[in-house]
Every structure is written in C-alpha cells, then in structure tokens.
PDB file of C-alpha atoms in Angstrom:
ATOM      1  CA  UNK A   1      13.657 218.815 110.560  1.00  0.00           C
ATOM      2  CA  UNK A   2      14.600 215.112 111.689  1.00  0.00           C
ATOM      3  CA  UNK A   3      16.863 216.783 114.485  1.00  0.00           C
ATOM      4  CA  UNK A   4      13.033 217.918 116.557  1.00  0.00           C
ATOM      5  CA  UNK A   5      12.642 214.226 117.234  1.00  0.00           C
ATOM      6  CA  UNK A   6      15.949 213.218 118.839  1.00  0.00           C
ATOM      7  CA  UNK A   7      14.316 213.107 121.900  1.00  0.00           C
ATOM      8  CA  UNK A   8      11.601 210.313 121.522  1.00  0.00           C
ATOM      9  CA  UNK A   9      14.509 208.171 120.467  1.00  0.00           C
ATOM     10  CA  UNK A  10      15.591 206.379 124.073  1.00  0.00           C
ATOM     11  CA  UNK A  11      11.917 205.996 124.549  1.00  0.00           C
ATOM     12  CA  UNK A  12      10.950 204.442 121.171  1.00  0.00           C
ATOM     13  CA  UNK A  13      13.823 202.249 121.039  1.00  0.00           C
ATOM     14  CA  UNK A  14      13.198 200.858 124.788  1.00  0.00           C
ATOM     15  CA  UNK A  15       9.936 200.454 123.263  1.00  0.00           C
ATOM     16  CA  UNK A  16      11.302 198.807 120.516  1.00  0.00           C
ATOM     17  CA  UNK A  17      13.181 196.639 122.738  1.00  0.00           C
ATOM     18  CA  UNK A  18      10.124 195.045 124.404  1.00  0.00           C
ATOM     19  CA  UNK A  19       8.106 194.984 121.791  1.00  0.00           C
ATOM     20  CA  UNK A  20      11.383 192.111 119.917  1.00  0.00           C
ATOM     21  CA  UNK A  21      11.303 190.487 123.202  1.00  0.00           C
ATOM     22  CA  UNK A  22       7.555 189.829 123.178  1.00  0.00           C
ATOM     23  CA  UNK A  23       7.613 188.693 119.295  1.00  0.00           C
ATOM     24  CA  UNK A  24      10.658 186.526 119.522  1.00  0.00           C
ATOM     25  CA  UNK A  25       8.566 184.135 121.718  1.00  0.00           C
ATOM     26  CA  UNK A  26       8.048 180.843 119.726  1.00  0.00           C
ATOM     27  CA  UNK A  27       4.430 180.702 120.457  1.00  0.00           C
ATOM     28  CA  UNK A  28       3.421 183.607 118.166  1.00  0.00           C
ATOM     29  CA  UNK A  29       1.393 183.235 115.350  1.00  0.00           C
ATOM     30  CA  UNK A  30       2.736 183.504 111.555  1.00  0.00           C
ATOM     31  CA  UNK A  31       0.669 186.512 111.369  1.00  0.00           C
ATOM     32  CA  UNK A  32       2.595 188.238 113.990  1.00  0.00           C
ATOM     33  CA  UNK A  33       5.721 186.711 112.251  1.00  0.00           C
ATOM     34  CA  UNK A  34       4.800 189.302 108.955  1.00  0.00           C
ATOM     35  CA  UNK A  35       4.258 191.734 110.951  1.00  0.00           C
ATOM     36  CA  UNK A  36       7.640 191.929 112.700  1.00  0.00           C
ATOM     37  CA  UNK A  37       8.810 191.708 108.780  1.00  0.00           C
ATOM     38  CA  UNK A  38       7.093 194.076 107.797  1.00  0.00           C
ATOM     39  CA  UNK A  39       8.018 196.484 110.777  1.00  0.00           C
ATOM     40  CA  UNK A  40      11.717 195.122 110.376  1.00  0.00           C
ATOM     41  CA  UNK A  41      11.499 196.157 106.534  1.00  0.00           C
ATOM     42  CA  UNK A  42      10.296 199.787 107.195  1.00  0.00           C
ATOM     43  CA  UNK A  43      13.127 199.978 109.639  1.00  0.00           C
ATOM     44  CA  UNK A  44      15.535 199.183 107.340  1.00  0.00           C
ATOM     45  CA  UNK A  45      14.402 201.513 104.617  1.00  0.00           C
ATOM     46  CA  UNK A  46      14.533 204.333 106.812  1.00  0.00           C
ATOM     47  CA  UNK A  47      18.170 202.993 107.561  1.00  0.00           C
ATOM     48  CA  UNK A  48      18.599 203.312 104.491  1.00  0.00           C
ATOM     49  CA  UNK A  49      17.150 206.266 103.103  1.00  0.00           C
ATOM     50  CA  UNK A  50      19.317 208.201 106.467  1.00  0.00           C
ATOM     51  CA  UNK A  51      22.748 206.705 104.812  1.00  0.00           C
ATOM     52  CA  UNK A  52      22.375 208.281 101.816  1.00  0.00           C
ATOM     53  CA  UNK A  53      20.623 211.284 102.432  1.00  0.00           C
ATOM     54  CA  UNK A  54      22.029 214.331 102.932  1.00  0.00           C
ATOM     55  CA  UNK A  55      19.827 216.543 105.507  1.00  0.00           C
ATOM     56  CA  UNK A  56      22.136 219.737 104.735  1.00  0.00           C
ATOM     57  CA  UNK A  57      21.817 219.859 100.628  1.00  0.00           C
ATOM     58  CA  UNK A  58      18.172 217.774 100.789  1.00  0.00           C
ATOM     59  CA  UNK A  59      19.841 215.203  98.353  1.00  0.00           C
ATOM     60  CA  UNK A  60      21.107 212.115  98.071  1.00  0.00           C
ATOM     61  CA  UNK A  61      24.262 210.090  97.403  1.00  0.00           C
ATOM     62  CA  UNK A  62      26.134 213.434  96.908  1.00  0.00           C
ATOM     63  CA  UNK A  63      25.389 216.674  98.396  1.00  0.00           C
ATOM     64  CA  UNK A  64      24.328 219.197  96.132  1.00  0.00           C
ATOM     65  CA  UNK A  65      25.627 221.891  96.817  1.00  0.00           C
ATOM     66  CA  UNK A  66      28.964 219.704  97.443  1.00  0.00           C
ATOM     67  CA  UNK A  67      30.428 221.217 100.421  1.00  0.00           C
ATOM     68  CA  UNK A  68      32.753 218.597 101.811  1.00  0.00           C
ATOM     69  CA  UNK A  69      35.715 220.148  98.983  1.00  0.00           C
ATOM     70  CA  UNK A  70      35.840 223.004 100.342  1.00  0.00           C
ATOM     71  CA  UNK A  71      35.355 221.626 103.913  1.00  0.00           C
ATOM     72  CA  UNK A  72      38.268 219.341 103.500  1.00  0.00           C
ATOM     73  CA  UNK A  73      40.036 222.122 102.376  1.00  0.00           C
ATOM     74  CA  UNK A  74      39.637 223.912 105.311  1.00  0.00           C
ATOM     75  CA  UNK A  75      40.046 221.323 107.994  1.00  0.00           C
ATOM     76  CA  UNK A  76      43.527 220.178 105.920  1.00  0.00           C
ATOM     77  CA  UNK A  77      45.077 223.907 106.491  1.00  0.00           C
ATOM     78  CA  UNK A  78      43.916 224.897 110.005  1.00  0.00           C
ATOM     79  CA  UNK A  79      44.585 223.647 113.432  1.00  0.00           C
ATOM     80  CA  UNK A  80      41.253 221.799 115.388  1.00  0.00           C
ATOM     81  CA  UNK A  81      41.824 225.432 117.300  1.00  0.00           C
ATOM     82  CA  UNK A  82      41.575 227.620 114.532  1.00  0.00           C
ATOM     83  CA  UNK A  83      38.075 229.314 114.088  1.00  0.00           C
ATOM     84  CA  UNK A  84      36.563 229.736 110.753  1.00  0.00           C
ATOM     85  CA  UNK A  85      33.665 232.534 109.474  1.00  0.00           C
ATOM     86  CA  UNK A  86      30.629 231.438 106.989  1.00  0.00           C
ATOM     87  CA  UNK A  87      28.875 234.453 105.343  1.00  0.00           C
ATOM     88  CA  UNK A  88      25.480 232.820 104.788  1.00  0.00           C
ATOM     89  CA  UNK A  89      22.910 230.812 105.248  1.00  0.00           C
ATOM     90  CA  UNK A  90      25.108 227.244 105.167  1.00  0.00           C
ATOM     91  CA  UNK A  91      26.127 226.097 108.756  1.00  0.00           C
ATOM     92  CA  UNK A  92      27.158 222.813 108.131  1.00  0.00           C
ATOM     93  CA  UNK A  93      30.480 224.113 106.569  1.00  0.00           C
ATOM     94  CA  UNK A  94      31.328 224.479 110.635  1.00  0.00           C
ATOM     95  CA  UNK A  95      30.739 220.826 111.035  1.00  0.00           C
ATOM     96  CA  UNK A  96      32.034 219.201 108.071  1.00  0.00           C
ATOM     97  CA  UNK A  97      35.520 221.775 108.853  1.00  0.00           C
ATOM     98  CA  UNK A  98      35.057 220.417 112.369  1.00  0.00           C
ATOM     99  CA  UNK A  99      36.112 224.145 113.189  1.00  0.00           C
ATOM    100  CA  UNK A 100      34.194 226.507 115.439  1.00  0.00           C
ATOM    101  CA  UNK A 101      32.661 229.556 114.159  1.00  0.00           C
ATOM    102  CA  UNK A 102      34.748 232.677 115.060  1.00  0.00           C
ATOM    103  CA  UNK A 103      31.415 234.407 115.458  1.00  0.00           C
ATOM    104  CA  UNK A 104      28.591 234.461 117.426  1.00  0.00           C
ATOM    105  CA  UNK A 105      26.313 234.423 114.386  1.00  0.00           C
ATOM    106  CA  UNK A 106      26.211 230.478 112.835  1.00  0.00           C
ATOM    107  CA  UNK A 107      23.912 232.298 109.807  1.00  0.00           C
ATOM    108  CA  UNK A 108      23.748 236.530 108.541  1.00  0.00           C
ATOM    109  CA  UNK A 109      20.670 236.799 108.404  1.00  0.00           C
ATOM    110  CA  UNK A 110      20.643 239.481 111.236  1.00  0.00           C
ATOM    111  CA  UNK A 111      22.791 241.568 109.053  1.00  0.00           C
ATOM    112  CA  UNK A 112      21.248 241.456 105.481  1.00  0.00           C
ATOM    113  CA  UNK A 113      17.847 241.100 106.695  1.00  0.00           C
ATOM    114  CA  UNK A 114      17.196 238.108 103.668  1.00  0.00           C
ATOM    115  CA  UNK A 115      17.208 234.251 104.337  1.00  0.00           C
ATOM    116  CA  UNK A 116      18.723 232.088 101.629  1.00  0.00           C
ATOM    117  CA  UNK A 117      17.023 231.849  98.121  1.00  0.00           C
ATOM    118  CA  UNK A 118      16.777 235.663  97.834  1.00  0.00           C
ATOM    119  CA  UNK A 119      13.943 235.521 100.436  1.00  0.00           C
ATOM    120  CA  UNK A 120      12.892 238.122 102.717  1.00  0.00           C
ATOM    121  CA  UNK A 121      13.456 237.782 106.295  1.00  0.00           C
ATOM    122  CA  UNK A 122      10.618 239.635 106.978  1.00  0.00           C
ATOM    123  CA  UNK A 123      11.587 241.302 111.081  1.00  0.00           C
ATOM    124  CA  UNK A 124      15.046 239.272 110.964  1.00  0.00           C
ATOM    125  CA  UNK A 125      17.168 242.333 110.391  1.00  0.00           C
ATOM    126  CA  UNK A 126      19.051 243.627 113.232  1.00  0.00           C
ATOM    127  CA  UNK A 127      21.116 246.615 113.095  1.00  0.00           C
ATOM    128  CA  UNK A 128      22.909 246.317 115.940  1.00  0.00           C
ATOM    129  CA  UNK A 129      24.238 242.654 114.988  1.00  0.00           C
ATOM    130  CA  UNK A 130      26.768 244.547 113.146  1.00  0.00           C
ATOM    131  CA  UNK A 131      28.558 245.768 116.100  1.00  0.00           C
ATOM    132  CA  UNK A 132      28.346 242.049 117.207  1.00  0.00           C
ATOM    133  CA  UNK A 133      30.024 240.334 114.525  1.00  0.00           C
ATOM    134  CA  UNK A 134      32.490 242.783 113.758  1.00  0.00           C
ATOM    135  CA  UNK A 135      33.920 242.822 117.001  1.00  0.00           C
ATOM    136  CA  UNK A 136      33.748 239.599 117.311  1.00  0.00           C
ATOM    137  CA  UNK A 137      35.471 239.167 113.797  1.00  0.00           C
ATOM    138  CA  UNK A 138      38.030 241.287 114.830  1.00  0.00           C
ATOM    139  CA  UNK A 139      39.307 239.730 118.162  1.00  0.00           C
ATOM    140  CA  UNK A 140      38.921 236.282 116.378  1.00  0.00           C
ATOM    141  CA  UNK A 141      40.716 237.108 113.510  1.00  0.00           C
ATOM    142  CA  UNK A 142      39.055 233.641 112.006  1.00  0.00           C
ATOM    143  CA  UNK A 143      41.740 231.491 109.792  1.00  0.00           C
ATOM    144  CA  UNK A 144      39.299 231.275 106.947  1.00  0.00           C
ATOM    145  CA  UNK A 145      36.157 232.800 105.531  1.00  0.00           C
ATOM    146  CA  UNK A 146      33.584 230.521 103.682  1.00  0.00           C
ATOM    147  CA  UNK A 147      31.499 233.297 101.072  1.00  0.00           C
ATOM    148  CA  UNK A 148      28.438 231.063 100.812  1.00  0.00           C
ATOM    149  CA  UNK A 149      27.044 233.782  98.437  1.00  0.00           C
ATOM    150  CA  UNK A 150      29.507 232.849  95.362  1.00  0.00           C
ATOM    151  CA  UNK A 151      28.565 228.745  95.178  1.00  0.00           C
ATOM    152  CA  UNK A 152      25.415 226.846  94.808  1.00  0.00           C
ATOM    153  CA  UNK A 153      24.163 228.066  98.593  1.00  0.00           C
ATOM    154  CA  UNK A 154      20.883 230.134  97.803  1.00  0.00           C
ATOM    155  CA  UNK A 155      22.633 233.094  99.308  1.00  0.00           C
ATOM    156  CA  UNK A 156      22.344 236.019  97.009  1.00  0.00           C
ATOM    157  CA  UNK A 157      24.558 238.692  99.116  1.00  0.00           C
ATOM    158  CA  UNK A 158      27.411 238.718  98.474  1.00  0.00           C
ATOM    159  CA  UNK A 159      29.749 240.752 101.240  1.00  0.00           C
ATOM    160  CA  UNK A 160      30.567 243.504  98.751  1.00  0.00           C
ATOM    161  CA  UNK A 161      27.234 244.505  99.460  1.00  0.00           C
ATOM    162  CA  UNK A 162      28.023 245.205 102.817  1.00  0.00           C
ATOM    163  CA  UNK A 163      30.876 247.707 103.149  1.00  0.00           C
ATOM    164  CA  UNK A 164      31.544 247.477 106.984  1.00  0.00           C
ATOM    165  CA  UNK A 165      32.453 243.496 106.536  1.00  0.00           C
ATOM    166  CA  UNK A 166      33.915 244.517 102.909  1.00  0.00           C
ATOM    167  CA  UNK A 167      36.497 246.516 104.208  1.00  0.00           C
ATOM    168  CA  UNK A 168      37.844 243.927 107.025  1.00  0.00           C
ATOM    169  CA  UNK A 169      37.625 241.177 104.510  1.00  0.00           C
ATOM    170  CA  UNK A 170      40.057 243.091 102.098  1.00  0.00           C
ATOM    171  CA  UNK A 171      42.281 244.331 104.380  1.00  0.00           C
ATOM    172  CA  UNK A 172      42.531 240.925 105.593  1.00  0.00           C
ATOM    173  CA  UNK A 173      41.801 238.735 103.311  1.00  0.00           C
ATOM    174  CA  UNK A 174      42.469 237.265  99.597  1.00  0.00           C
TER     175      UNK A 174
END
C-alpha cells in the first residue's frame, strides 16, 4: 500500500533537499562522502525496483495478470467520454482504459458479498447496492464491460451468478 505514504513525500524530499546541501560542502569528511553513497544507492534501487514493478498485479517487468491488452483495447474503441463497467475486484482496468467507471461501485464486492481469491467478505455484502448499480448501469449504458471473473483476476463470480446483472448484460451485451 505505497499510495498511504504520498503524503510524507513534499516533506521528505525538502528534507532531502537540505540534507544534499549540507553534504555537498567540500569540508566533509570521506566518511560522510560513503554515506551520501550509500543513501544515494538505496535511492536508486528503490527507483528502480518502482520502474519495474507493477503495484496492480504485485509483479514485475510484466503484469501478471496482463491487463494493458485488454485496456488498450478498450481505450482504442471508445471516446475519453465513454464510461466503461469492471465486474470485480480489478480497478486499475479504469486507469489503464483512462475511462471512468459508469458506476458508482470501482469493485462488487457489495453485491457478491466475496473479495477476490474466492475469499469471504465477511459484513461486505449489501443488498441494497443492487438497486445502486443497476440504476446506475442503466442510465450509463457503459460502452464496455470488463468480466474480471473469466481472466487471471482472483474473481471467482462470474455475473451468471447473479441474474439481476445477467439479464441487462444479455440484453445488452455480447
């Protein structure tokens, strides 16, 4: 959860800032000089390790689950207008589409009650988030509809288990 500490970054980097000021003075000592190295090589590892690590898919070089396909996909047939719906537990479809949900709901959890991985949401269902999203699916009328539950996206529900959503996804839908 890298995105908690967001804020302490304009504080640690002014930090930062004075702290290079104070060892770039010539009368430091060499031990001072390894230390700045040393502090300079940690902050390029974690450079590093942030360019090729994918936060979404918790892997590196490539996502895994690769979502940027389907993604691509998306953003290539839609207007930057257009709204898009992902059943599941896999927001960052939204962002890699750089579409906006047609929903209220980023994640379904409210409505099947389970997380991702075929966990229990123990508490997280919520009947009434039914009446939500379908509405709101309804007056959106979103261009496309990402099933997270048929790929690599450790979302075991698929929407046929849900006959309310079922039967506006068929009538609507290929």
């Amino acid at each position: 959860y890298g995105h908690y500490f967001v804020l302490m970054l304009p504080a640690l980097t002014t930090l930062a800032g004075i702290g290079a000021t104070r060892w770039l003075t010539p009368e430091r000592a060499i031990t001072e000089r390894r230390v700045r190295a040393s502090f300079i090589a940690i902050a390029i590892g974690f450079f590093l390790y942030a360019v090729v690590y994918d936060g979404a898919t918790n892997s590196f070089w490539r996502p895994n689950p690769d979502y940027r396909q389907a993604s691509q996909y998306v953003r290539e047939r839609t207007k930057p207008d257009d709204q898009i719906f992902v059943w599941g537990w896999f927001p960052p479809l939204y962002q890699a589409a750089d579409r906006c949900p047609a929903t209220r709901f980023v994640y379904t959890h409210l409505h099947t009650g389970k997380k991702g991985g075929g966990s229990e949401a123990a508490h997280h269902y919520v009947p009434e988030a039914w009446d939500m999203l379908m509405t709101d699916l309804e007056r959106s009328k979103p261009a496309y509809v990402l099933d997270t539950s048929k790929g690599d996206y450790s979302y075991d529900f698929p929407p046929e288990d849900f006959p309310r959503l079922w039967t506006f996804l068929s009538a609507s839908y290929e």
